[in-house]
Coordinates of C-alpha atoms in Angstrom, one line a residue:
M131 CA 7.6 -18.2 3.2
T132 CA 9.4 -21.3 2.0
F133 CA 13.1 -21.5 1.3
F134 CA 14.8 -24.4 -0.4
V135 CA 18.0 -25.2 1.4
P136 CA 20.5 -27.2 -0.6
S137 CA 23.2 -29.3 1.0
H138 CA 26.4 -30.7 -0.5
S139 CA 27.0 -32.8 2.6
G140 CA 23.5 -34.0 3.6
P141 CA 19.9 -34.2 2.4
E142 CA 18.3 -31.3 0.7
R143 CA 15.3 -29.8 2.4
W144 CA 12.6 -27.2 2.3
V145 CA 12.2 -24.8 5.2
T146 CA 9.0 -22.9 5.8
S147 CA 8.8 -19.9 8.1
N148 CA 7.0 -16.6 8.3
V149 CA 10.1 -15.0 9.8
V150 CA 13.6 -15.8 8.7
A151 CA 16.5 -15.6 11.1
M152 CA 19.6 -13.8 9.9
T153 CA 23.1 -13.6 11.5
T154 CA 25.5 -10.8 11.2
S155 CA 29.2 -10.3 11.5
A156 CA 28.6 -8.9 15.0
A157 CA 28.2 -12.5 16.1
V158 CA 31.7 -13.4 14.9
P159 CA 34.4 -13.1 17.7
T160 CA 36.9 -10.3 17.0
G161 CA 40.6 -10.6 17.5
S162 CA 40.8 -14.2 16.5
E163 CA 43.8 -15.5 14.6
G164 CA 43.9 -14.2 11.1
A165 CA 41.2 -11.7 11.6
I166 CA 41.5 -8.2 10.1
T167 CA 41.9 -5.6 12.9
P168 CA 41.9 -1.8 12.8
G169 CA 45.2 -0.4 11.8
D170 CA 46.2 -3.2 9.5
A171 CA 46.9 -2.5 5.8
V172 CA 43.6 -4.0 5.0
T173 CA 44.1 -4.7 1.3
D174 CA 47.4 -6.4 2.0
R175 CA 45.7 -8.6 4.6
L176 CA 43.0 -9.5 2.0
V177 CA 45.5 -10.4 -0.6
E178 CA 47.4 -12.6 1.9
A179 CA 44.1 -14.3 2.9
N180 CA 43.4 -15.0 -0.8
R181 CA 46.9 -16.6 -1.2
R182 CA 46.1 -19.0 1.7
Y183 CA 42.7 -19.6 0.2
A184 CA 44.1 -20.4 -3.2
E185 CA 46.6 -22.9 -1.8
A186 CA 43.7 -25.2 -0.8
F187 CA 41.4 -24.2 -3.7
T188 CA 40.0 -26.7 -6.1
D189 CA 37.8 -25.8 -9.0
P190 CA 34.2 -26.8 -8.0
G191 CA 33.3 -27.2 -11.6
M192 CA 30.1 -25.2 -11.2
D193 CA 28.0 -23.7 -14.0
A194 CA 27.6 -19.9 -13.9
R195 CA 23.8 -20.3 -13.6
P196 CA 22.6 -20.0 -10.0
V197 CA 21.4 -23.4 -8.7
L198 CA 18.3 -21.9 -7.0
H199 CA 17.5 -19.5 -9.9
V200 CA 17.2 -16.6 -7.5
A201 CA 18.7 -13.1 -7.4
V202 CA 19.0 -11.3 -4.0
V203 CA 19.2 -7.5 -4.0
A204 CA 20.3 -6.1 -0.7
C205 CA 22.0 -3.2 1.0
M206 CA 25.8 -3.2 1.2
D207 CA 25.7 -2.9 5.0
A208 CA 28.5 -5.0 6.5
R209 CA 26.1 -6.5 9.1
L210 CA 24.2 -8.5 6.5
D211 CA 25.8 -11.9 5.8
L212 CA 23.4 -13.0 3.2
H213 CA 24.7 -16.4 2.3
Q214 CA 25.0 -17.7 5.9
A215 CA 21.7 -16.0 6.9
L216 CA 19.6 -17.5 4.1
G217 CA 21.2 -20.9 4.2
L218 CA 22.8 -20.3 0.8
Q219 CA 25.9 -22.0 -0.5
L220 CA 28.4 -21.1 -3.2
G221 CA 26.7 -21.2 -6.6
D222 CA 23.1 -20.9 -5.2
C223 CA 22.2 -17.4 -6.1
H224 CA 23.1 -14.0 -7.6
T225 CA 23.7 -11.2 -5.0
I226 CA 23.4 -7.6 -6.1
R227 CA 24.3 -5.0 -3.4
N228 CA 24.4 -1.2 -3.2
A229 CA 23.8 1.5 -0.7
G230 CA 20.3 1.0 0.6
G231 CA 19.6 -2.1 -1.5
V232 CA 17.4 0.1 -3.8
V233 CA 16.4 -0.9 -7.3
T234 CA 18.3 1.5 -9.5
D235 CA 18.9 1.4 -13.3
D236 CA 22.1 -0.5 -12.7
V237 CA 20.3 -3.1 -10.5
I238 CA 17.7 -3.5 -13.3
R239 CA 20.7 -4.0 -15.7
S240 CA 22.1 -6.8 -13.4
L241 CA 18.7 -8.4 -12.9
T242 CA 18.0 -8.4 -16.6
I243 CA 21.3 -10.2 -17.4
S244 CA 20.7 -12.5 -14.4
Q245 CA 17.3 -13.6 -15.8
R246 CA 17.8 -13.5 -19.5
K247 CA 21.2 -15.0 -19.7
L248 CA 21.7 -16.9 -16.5
G249 CA 18.3 -18.4 -15.8
T250 CA 17.1 -16.8 -12.6
R251 CA 13.4 -16.4 -12.0
S252 CA 12.8 -15.3 -8.4
I253 CA 13.9 -11.9 -6.9
V254 CA 14.3 -11.2 -3.2
L255 CA 14.8 -7.6 -2.0
I256 CA 16.3 -6.9 1.4
H257 CA 16.5 -3.5 3.1
H258 CA 17.3 -3.1 6.8
T259 CA 16.6 -1.0 9.9
G260 CA 18.9 1.8 10.8
C261 CA 20.1 2.3 7.2
G262 CA 22.4 5.2 6.5
L263 CA 20.2 6.4 3.6
E264 CA 17.6 7.4 6.2
S265 CA 19.9 10.2 7.5
L266 CA 20.7 11.5 4.0
T267 CA 18.8 13.8 1.6
E268 CA 19.3 14.8 -2.0
D269 CA 21.2 17.8 -0.5
F270 CA 24.2 15.4 -0.4
R271 CA 24.5 15.9 -4.2
S272 CA 24.7 19.7 -3.7
E273 CA 27.3 19.3 -1.0
L274 CA 29.4 17.2 -3.4
E275 CA 29.0 19.8 -6.1
M276 CA 30.2 22.5 -3.8
E277 CA 33.2 20.4 -2.8
V278 CA 34.4 19.0 -6.1
G279 CA 32.8 21.4 -8.7
Q280 CA 30.6 18.7 -10.3
R281 CA 27.1 17.6 -9.5
P282 CA 26.7 13.8 -9.5
A283 CA 24.4 12.4 -12.2
W284 CA 23.1 9.7 -9.8
A285 CA 20.3 10.2 -7.2
V286 CA 21.1 9.6 -3.6
E287 CA 17.9 7.4 -3.3
S288 CA 17.5 8.4 0.4
F289 CA 14.3 7.5 2.2
R290 CA 12.4 8.0 5.5
D291 CA 10.1 5.0 5.5
V292 CA 12.0 1.7 4.9
D293 CA 8.8 -0.3 4.2
Q294 CA 7.7 2.2 1.6
D295 CA 11.1 2.1 0.0
V296 CA 10.9 -1.7 -0.2
R297 CA 7.5 -1.3 -1.9
Q298 CA 9.0 1.2 -4.4
S299 CA 11.8 -1.2 -5.2
M300 CA 9.3 -4.0 -5.8
Q301 CA 7.3 -1.8 -8.0
R302 CA 10.3 -0.8 -10.0
V303 CA 11.1 -4.5 -10.6
R304 CA 7.5 -5.3 -11.5
T305 CA 7.1 -2.5 -14.0
S306 CA 10.5 -3.0 -15.8
P307 CA 10.0 -4.0 -19.4
F308 CA 13.3 -5.7 -19.5
L309 CA 12.6 -8.4 -16.9
L310 CA 11.1 -11.7 -18.0
H311 CA 10.0 -13.1 -14.6
K312 CA 8.1 -10.8 -12.2
D313 CA 5.6 -13.1 -10.6
D314 CA 7.9 -14.1 -7.7
V315 CA 9.2 -10.7 -6.3
R316 CA 9.2 -10.4 -2.5
G317 CA 10.6 -7.7 -0.2
F318 CA 11.9 -7.8 3.3
V319 CA 13.3 -5.6 6.1
F320 CA 16.2 -7.0 8.1
D321 CA 16.2 -5.9 11.8
V322 CA 19.8 -5.2 12.8
R323 CA 18.9 -5.7 16.5
T324 CA 17.1 -9.0 16.3
G325 CA 18.6 -10.5 13.1
L326 CA 15.2 -11.3 11.7
L327 CA 13.7 -10.7 8.3
R328 CA 10.2 -9.1 8.2
E329 CA 8.2 -9.4 4.9
V330 CA 6.8 -6.2 3.5
D331 CA 3.3 -6.2 2.1
P332 CA 3.5 -4.9 -1.4
A333 CA 0.1 -3.3 -1.3

């Protein structure tokens, strides 16, 4: 596949590859100065980090429309650093994340707004190996009902075959009546051991 990689400090370029390398937070050294470590009041640390960020912040003057006209739907797994992994910079894309990276009604809602109001045309779907949803079943909803006295209205969206779930997500996008652009929809599985994306055949 071909990715357009913009640059604000050098020439723009097109990169073509059948397999795309991704990096994860596991590659970032732990314990470095300013890093959040277990036992900290995490939210307080985040707020303090934002204060330091804001001190040097300048308005980039960007439009709300993504530069590359692409929306990426991915799992919320903390090991996926989508922007760094895909060579994306601030303002390049929309990222929509949930448990499993599955295409739910709310994802369709976000994609519809992304396309119809903010100009995106391409959709990239990213699942990953070792996903927590592979160890869950819809019994999770019954367990919650027993615990809190109310059954969730949402589905768990668990799965056993990650490739098939990517195909299902692609099909949900392609059959949605609300989306304008469905000719460039591609799905991938991120391998958490190798950091590589593997494209899933939609057939």
